[in-house]
XYZ file of C-alpha atoms in Angstrom:
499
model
C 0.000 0.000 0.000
C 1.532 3.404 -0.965
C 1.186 6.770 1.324
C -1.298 8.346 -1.243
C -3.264 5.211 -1.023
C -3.809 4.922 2.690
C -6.782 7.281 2.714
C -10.171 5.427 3.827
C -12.970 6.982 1.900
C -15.993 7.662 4.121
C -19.770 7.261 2.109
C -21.879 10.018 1.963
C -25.223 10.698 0.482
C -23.581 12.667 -2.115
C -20.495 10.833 -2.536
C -17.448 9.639 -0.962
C -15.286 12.071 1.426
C -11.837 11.278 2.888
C -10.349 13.101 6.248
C -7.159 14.635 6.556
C -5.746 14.647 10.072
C -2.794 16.771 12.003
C -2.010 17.161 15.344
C -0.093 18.647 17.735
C 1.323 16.758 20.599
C 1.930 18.046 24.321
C 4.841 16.340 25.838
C 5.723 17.174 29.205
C 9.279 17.439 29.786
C 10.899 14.888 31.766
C 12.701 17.650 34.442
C 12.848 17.812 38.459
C 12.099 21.860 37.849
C 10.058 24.302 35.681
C 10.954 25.742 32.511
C 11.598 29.186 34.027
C 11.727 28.531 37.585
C 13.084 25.982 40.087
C 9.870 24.795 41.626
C 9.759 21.271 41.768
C 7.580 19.457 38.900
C 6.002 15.880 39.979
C 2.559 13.828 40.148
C 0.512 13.949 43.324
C 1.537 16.774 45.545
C -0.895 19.008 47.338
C -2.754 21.588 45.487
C -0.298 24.746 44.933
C 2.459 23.016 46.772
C 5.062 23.090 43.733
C 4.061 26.732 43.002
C 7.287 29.322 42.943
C 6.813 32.942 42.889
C 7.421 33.010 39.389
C 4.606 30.263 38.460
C 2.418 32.705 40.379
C 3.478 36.126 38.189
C 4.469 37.963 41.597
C 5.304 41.719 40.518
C 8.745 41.490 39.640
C 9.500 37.910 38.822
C 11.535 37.383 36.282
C 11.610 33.918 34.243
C 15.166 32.376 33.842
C 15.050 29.090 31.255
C 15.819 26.004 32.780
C 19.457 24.396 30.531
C 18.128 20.826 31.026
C 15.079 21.766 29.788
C 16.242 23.064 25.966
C 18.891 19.697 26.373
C 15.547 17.363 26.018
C 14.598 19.792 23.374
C 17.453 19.547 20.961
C 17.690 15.643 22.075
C 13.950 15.200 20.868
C 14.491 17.182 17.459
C 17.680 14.936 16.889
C 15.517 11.999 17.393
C 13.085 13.009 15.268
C 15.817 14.052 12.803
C 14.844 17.607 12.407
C 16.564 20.598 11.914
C 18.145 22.291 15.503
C 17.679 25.659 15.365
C 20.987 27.406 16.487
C 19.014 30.738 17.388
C 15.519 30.822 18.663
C 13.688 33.072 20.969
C 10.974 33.108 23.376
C 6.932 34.935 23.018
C 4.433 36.122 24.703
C 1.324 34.075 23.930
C -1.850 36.527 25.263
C -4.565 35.520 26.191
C -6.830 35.287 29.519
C -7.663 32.039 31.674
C -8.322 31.980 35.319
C -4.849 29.410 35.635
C -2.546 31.385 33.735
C -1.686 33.941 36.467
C 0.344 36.155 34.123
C -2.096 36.905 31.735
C -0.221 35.279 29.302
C 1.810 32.233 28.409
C 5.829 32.481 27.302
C 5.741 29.810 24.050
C 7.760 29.872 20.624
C 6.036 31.256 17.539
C 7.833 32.059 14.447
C 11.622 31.245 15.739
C 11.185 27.387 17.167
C 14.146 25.665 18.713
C 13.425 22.402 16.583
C 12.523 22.858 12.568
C 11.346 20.197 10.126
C 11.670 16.861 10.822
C 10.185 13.366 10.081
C 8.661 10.014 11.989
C 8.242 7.175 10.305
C 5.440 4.891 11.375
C 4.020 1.535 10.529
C 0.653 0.726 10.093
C -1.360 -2.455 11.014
C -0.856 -4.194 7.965
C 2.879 -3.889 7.970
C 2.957 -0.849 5.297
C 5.069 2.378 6.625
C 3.781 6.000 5.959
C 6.030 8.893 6.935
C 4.995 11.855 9.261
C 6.523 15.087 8.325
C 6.954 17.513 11.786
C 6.557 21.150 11.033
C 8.656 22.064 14.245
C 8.792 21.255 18.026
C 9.021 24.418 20.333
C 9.142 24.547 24.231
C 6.313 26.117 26.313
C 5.259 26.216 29.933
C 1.937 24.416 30.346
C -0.825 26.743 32.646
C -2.561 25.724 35.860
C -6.102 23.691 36.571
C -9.236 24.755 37.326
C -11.038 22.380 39.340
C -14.799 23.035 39.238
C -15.784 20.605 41.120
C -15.084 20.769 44.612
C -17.733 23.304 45.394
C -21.120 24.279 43.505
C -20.564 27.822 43.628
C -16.779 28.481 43.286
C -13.943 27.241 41.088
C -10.926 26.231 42.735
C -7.328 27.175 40.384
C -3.964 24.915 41.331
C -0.733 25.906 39.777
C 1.212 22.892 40.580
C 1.473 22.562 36.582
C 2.121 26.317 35.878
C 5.313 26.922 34.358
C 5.904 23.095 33.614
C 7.631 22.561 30.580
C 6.035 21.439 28.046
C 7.299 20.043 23.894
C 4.617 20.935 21.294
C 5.503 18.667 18.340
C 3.490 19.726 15.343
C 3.110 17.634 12.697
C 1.954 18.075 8.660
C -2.042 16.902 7.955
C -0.396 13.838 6.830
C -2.176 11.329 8.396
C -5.440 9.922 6.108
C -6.995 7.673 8.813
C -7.647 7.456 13.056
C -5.958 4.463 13.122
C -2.753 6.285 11.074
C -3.477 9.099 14.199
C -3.120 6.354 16.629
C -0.497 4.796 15.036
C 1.938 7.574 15.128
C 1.244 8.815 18.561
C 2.273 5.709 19.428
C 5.174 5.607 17.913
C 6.174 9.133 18.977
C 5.806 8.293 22.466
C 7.750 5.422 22.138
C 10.540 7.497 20.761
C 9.950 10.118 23.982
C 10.691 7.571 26.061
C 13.482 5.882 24.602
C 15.216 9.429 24.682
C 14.092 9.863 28.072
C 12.622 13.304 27.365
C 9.008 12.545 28.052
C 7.642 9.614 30.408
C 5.023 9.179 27.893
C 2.182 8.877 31.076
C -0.863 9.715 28.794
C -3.376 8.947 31.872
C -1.500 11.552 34.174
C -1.634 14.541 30.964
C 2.527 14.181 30.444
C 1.391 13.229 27.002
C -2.260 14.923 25.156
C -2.804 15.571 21.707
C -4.685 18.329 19.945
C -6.326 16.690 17.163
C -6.933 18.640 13.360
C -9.878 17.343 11.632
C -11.047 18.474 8.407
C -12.706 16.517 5.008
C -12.411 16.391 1.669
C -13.201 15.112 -1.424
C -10.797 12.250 -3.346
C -8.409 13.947 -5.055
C -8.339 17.243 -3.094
C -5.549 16.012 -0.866
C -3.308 14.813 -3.808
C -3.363 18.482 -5.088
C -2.344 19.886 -1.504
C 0.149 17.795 -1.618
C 1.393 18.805 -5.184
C 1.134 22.477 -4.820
C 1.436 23.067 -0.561
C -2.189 25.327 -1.423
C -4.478 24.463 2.138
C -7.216 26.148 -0.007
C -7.944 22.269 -1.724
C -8.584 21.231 1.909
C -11.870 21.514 4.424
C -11.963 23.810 7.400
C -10.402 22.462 10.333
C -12.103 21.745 13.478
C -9.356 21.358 16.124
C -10.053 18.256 18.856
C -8.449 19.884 22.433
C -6.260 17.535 24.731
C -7.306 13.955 24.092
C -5.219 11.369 26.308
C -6.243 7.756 25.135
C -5.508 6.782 22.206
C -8.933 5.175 21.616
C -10.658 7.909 22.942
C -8.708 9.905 19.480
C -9.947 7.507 16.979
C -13.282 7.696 18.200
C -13.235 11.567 18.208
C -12.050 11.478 14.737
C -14.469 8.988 13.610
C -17.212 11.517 15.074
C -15.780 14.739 14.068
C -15.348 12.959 10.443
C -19.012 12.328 10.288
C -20.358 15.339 11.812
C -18.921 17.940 9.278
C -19.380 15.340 6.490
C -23.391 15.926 7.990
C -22.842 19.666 7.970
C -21.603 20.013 4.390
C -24.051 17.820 2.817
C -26.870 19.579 4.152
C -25.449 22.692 2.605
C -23.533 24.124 5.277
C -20.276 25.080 6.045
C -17.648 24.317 8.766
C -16.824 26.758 11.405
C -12.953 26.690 12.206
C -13.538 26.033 16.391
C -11.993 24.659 19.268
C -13.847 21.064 20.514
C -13.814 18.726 23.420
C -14.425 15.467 23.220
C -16.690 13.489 25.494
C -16.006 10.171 26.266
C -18.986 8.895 28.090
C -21.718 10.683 24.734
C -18.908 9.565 22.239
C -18.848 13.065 20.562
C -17.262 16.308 20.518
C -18.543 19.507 21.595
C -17.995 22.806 21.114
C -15.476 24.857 23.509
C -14.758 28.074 21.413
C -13.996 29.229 18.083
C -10.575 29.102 16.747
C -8.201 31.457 17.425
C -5.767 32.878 14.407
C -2.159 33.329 15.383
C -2.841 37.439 15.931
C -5.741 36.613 18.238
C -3.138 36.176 20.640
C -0.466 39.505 19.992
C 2.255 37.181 19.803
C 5.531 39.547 20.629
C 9.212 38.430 22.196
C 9.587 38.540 25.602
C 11.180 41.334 26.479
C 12.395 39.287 29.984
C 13.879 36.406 28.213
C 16.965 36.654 25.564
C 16.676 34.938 22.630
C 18.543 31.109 22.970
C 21.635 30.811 21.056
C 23.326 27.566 21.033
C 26.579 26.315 21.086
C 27.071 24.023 17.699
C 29.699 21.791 20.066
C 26.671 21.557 22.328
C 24.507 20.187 20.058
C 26.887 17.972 18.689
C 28.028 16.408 21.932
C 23.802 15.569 22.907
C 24.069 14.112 19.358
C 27.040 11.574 19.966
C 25.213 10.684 23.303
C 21.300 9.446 21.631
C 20.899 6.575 22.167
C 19.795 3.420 19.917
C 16.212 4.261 18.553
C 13.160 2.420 18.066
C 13.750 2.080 14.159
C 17.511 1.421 14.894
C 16.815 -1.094 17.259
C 14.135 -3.259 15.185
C 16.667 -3.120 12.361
C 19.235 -4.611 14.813
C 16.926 -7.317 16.661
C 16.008 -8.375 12.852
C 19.989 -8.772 11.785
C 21.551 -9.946 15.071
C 18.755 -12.333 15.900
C 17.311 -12.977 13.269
C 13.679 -12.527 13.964
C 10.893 -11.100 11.544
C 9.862 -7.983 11.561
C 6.671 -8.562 13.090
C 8.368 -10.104 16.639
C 10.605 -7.038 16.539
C 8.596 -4.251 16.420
C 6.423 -6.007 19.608
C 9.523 -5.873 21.224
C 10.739 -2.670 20.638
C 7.432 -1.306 20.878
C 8.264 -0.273 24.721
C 12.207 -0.312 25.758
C 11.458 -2.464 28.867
C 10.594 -5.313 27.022
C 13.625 -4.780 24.379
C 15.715 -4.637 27.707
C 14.114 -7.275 28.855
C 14.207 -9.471 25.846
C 17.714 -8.766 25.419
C 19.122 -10.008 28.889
C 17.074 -13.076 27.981
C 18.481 -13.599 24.782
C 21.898 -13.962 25.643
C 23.444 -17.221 24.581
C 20.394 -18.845 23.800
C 17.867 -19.385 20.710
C 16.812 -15.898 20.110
C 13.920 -16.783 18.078
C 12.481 -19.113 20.945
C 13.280 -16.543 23.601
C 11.111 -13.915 21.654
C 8.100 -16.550 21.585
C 8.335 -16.714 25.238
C 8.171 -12.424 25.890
C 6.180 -11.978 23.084
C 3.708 -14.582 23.629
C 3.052 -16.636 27.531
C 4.848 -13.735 29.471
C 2.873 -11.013 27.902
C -0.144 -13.133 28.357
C 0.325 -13.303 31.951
C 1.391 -9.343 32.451
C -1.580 -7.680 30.417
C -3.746 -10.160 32.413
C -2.471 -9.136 35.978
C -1.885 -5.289 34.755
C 1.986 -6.182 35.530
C 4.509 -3.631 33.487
C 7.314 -5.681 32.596
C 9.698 -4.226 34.858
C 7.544 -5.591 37.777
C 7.495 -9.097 35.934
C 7.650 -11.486 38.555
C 9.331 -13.274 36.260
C 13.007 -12.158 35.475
C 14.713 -12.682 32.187
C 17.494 -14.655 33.552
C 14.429 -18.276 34.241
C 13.111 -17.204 30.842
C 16.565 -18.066 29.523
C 16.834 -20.822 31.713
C 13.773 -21.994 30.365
C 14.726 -22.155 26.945
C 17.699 -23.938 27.961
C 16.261 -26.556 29.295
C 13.913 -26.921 25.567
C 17.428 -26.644 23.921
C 18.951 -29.356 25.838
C 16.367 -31.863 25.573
C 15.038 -31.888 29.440
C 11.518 -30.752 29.061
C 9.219 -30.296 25.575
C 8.140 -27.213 24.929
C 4.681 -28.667 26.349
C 5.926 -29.327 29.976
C 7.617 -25.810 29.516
C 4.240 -24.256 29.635
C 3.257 -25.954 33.300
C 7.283 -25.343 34.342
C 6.446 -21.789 33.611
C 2.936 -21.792 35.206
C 5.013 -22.579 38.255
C 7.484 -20.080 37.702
C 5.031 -17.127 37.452
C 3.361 -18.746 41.024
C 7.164 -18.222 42.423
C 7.561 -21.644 42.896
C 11.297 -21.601 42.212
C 13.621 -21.750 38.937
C 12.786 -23.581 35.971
C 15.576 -26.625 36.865
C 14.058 -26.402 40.352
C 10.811 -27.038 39.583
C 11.240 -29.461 36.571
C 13.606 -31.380 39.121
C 10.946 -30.973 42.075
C 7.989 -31.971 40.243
C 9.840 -34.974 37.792
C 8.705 -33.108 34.846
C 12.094 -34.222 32.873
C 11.484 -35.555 29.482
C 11.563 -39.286 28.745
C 14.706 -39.826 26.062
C 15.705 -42.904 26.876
C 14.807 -44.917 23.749
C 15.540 -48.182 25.954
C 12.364 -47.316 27.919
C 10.523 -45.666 24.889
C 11.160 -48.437 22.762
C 9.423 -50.880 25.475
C 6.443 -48.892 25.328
C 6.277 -48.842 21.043
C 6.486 -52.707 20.749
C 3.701 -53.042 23.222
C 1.484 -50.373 21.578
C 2.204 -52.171 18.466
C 1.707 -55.315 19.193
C -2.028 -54.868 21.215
C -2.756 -52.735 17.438
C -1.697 -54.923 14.637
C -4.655 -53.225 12.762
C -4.038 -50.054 13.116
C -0.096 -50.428 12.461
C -0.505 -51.953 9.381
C -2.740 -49.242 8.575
C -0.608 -46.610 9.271
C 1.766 -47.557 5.932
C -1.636 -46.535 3.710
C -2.167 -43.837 5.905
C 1.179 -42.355 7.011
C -0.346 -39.328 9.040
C -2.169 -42.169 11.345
C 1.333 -42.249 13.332
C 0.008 -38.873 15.495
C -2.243 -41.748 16.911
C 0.682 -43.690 18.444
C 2.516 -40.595 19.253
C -0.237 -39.544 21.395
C -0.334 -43.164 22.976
C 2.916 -42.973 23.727
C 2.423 -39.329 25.374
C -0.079 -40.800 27.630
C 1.667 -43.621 29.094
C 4.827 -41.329 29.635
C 2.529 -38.471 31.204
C 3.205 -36.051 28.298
C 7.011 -36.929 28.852
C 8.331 -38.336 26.368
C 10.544 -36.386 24.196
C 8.248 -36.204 20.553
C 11.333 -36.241 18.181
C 12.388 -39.685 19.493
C 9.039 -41.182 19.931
C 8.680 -39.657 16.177
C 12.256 -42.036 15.242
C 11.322 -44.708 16.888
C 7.549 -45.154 15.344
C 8.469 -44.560 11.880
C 11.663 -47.121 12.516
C 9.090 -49.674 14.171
C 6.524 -48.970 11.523
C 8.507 -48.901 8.600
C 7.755 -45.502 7.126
């Protein structure tokens, strides 16, 4: 499937539409302070109790940038190979809100840190579309209202004022919600593999704003050709959606809604919108601001950020291996497809993970294991895989004992039903419980002649009907209590049978 090909075309009553989708991603900085103060930044403390004087716009306050800060900055734009801009400077952003105590909010408008850059992301069906990012510029986020904690007054905490905050802004060059989903996903895995974002979408460190808009097939293609927005819909903008299956099903509604609109004759006001989860749809929240709405000007209390090329080039030399980078690796060094790869490097726990387990042993069988029983039992108890009860040193162990011949891979899954209860090590248990694997082909070969000999019938059959062995094989499994090692039950029949 080519990238011009992805789009999904949506029926009308007039025709077929297709949607275009951008968005804009909020990532909070992974820092122990604010992006202009040195209040401490963290999940869970008491309302206003990581609030500086600065967060609060005291009367003569003045913001000084925080250097780690603009480090996770350029590190992001390097790993989303876009341009590092060596000058860049700091706005004013106006506009009023009951948690933005200045009155206005310092951003980046026309002079971003980070330029153009691209992701490249993989779809469901294996295909890979590529992402082109307009620019990533730093922020501080504002403060929450809470309206809820009394009927007749809203309660403001600033313990997220002046966070720092990444705004990655992508081209509309995604054709489907699933393509949304798809890239979010793989930008936050990217985040955290640089270990400038935690990625925690349920505690806000990472929200998208989504774009919207439809068209009809062919309109895109010419935006593409010429750059001209005018062969694209009006946008409706989606505000700060945290799940990623809470975005598809905003898009899916949005879609609809001005495809409703626009059939009926109507047009498409350029707005603001909220989704709601529990009705399914989005609502209005205000109309769209243009970029003059908001008297964008430098701030006269910050100097514009001029970096050091030596800097930049030193946070380069330190990245380190990527998602992309890595699946290429895990595909070359042990040999797996591309399929098991990207599940492993799809969070950099598991590749870690994976990795210590690998050593030494048959890679390919050690990714079965992570990829397939232990992820099992961790999405089933809610378990992260750093928490895995289960340590990559008795995976390997386990497959060691598969290699050598002790246990089948069919006494492995009880061995490592035991494990996960903590009943001891894999060589523990198969030694405890007399789970070893019957090789012996002195013993085995007793049990053949007797199955033989009380089924004539059946063994002469099995020379018509070669795929009849499985019968005896299973015989044999039964009398040996599932122990009996297949491959040499497998000689031994087809030696006895003559096959």
């Amino acid at each position: 499937m080519t990238e011009t090909a992805a789009a999904k075309q949506i029926q009308g009553r007039t025709g077929p539409w297709e949607i275009v989708l951008g968005l804009e991603v909020h990532a909070q900085v992974a820092s122990n302070a604010k992006l202009f103060s040195g209040a401490a930044v963290g999940f869970g403390a008491g309302p206003n109790a990581q609030v500086s004087l600065v967060d609060a716009a005291m009367p003569g306050m003045l913001p000084v940038i925080n250097r780690h800060c603009v480090e996770q900055a350029i590190k992001t734009g390097l790993g989303l190979k876009a341009q590092i801009n060596e000058w860049s400077r700091f706005d004013r952003k106006n506009y009023f809100y009951p948690d933005l105590p200045q009155g206005y909010q310092i951003s980046q408008y026309k002079d971003p840190i980070v330029g153009e850059g691209e992701v490249s992301v993989e779809r469901d069906d294996g295909s890979v579309f590529t992402v082109r990012i307009e620019r990533l510029h730093l922020e501080q986020d504002a403060g929450k209202s809470l309206h809820d904690q009394d009927p007749n007054f809203t309660y403001v905490d600033l313990n997220r004022a002046g966070t720092a905050l990444m705004e990655i802004v992508s081209r509309p060059d995604m054709r489907t919600s699933e393509e949304a989903a798809a890239y979010v996903k793989k930008l936050r895995t990217i985040l955290i593999y640089l270990g400038s974002c935690d990625g925690d979408m349920e505690k806000g460190n990472l929200r998208a704003d989504v774009n919207v808009s439809v068209c009809r097939p062919g309109a895109y293609e010419k935006y593409r050709e010429t750059g001209d927005f005018s062969h694209l819909g009006t946008r409706c903008e989606i505000k700060n959606v945290n799940s990623f299956r809470f975005m598809q099903q905003a898009i899916e509604y949005e879609a609809r809604r001005q495809i409703e609109i626009l059939e009926e004759g109507g047009s498409i006001d350029q707005e603001t919108r909220l989704f709601d989860a529990v009705k399914g749809e989005t609502r209005s929240m205000r109309s769209k601001e243009e970029a003059h709405d908001y008297r964008y000007f430098p701030d006269p209390d910050l100097l514009p950020l001029q970096l050091d090329p030596a800097w930049i080039k030193r946070i380069e030399a330190e990245l380190p291996e990527l998602p992309d980078a890595k699946k290429a690796r895990f595909q070359s060094q042990y040999g797996l497809s591309p399929y098991d790869a990207g599940v492993l490097i799809s969070e950099q726990a598991r590749a870690d993970f994976y990795e210590a387990a690998a050593k030494g042993r048959d890679a390919k069988l050690v990714a079965n294991w992570v990829t397939n029983e232990l992820a099992a039992k961790l999405t089933a108890g809610g378990i992260a895989i750093e928490n895995s009860p289960v340590f990559p040193g008795a995976i390997a162990e386990l497959v060691q004992l598969i290699e050598e011949g002790v246990i089948s891979s069919k006494i492995a899954k009880d061995v490592f039903e035991r494990m996960w209860l903590g009943e001891g090590s894999p060589s523990e248990i198969v030694e405890k419980q007399g789970l070893k694997q019957v090789s012996d082909t002195g013993a085995l070969e007793k049990i053949v002649d007797e199955l033989i000999a009380a089924n004539p019938d059946q063994a002469a059959a099995v020379k018509d009907k070669p795929q009849a062995i499985g019968w005896f094989v299973g015989q044999v499994m039964k009398a040996t209590g599932g122990k009996a090692n297949p491959g040499a039950v497998n000689q031994l029949l087809r030696a006895k049978l003559g096959l």
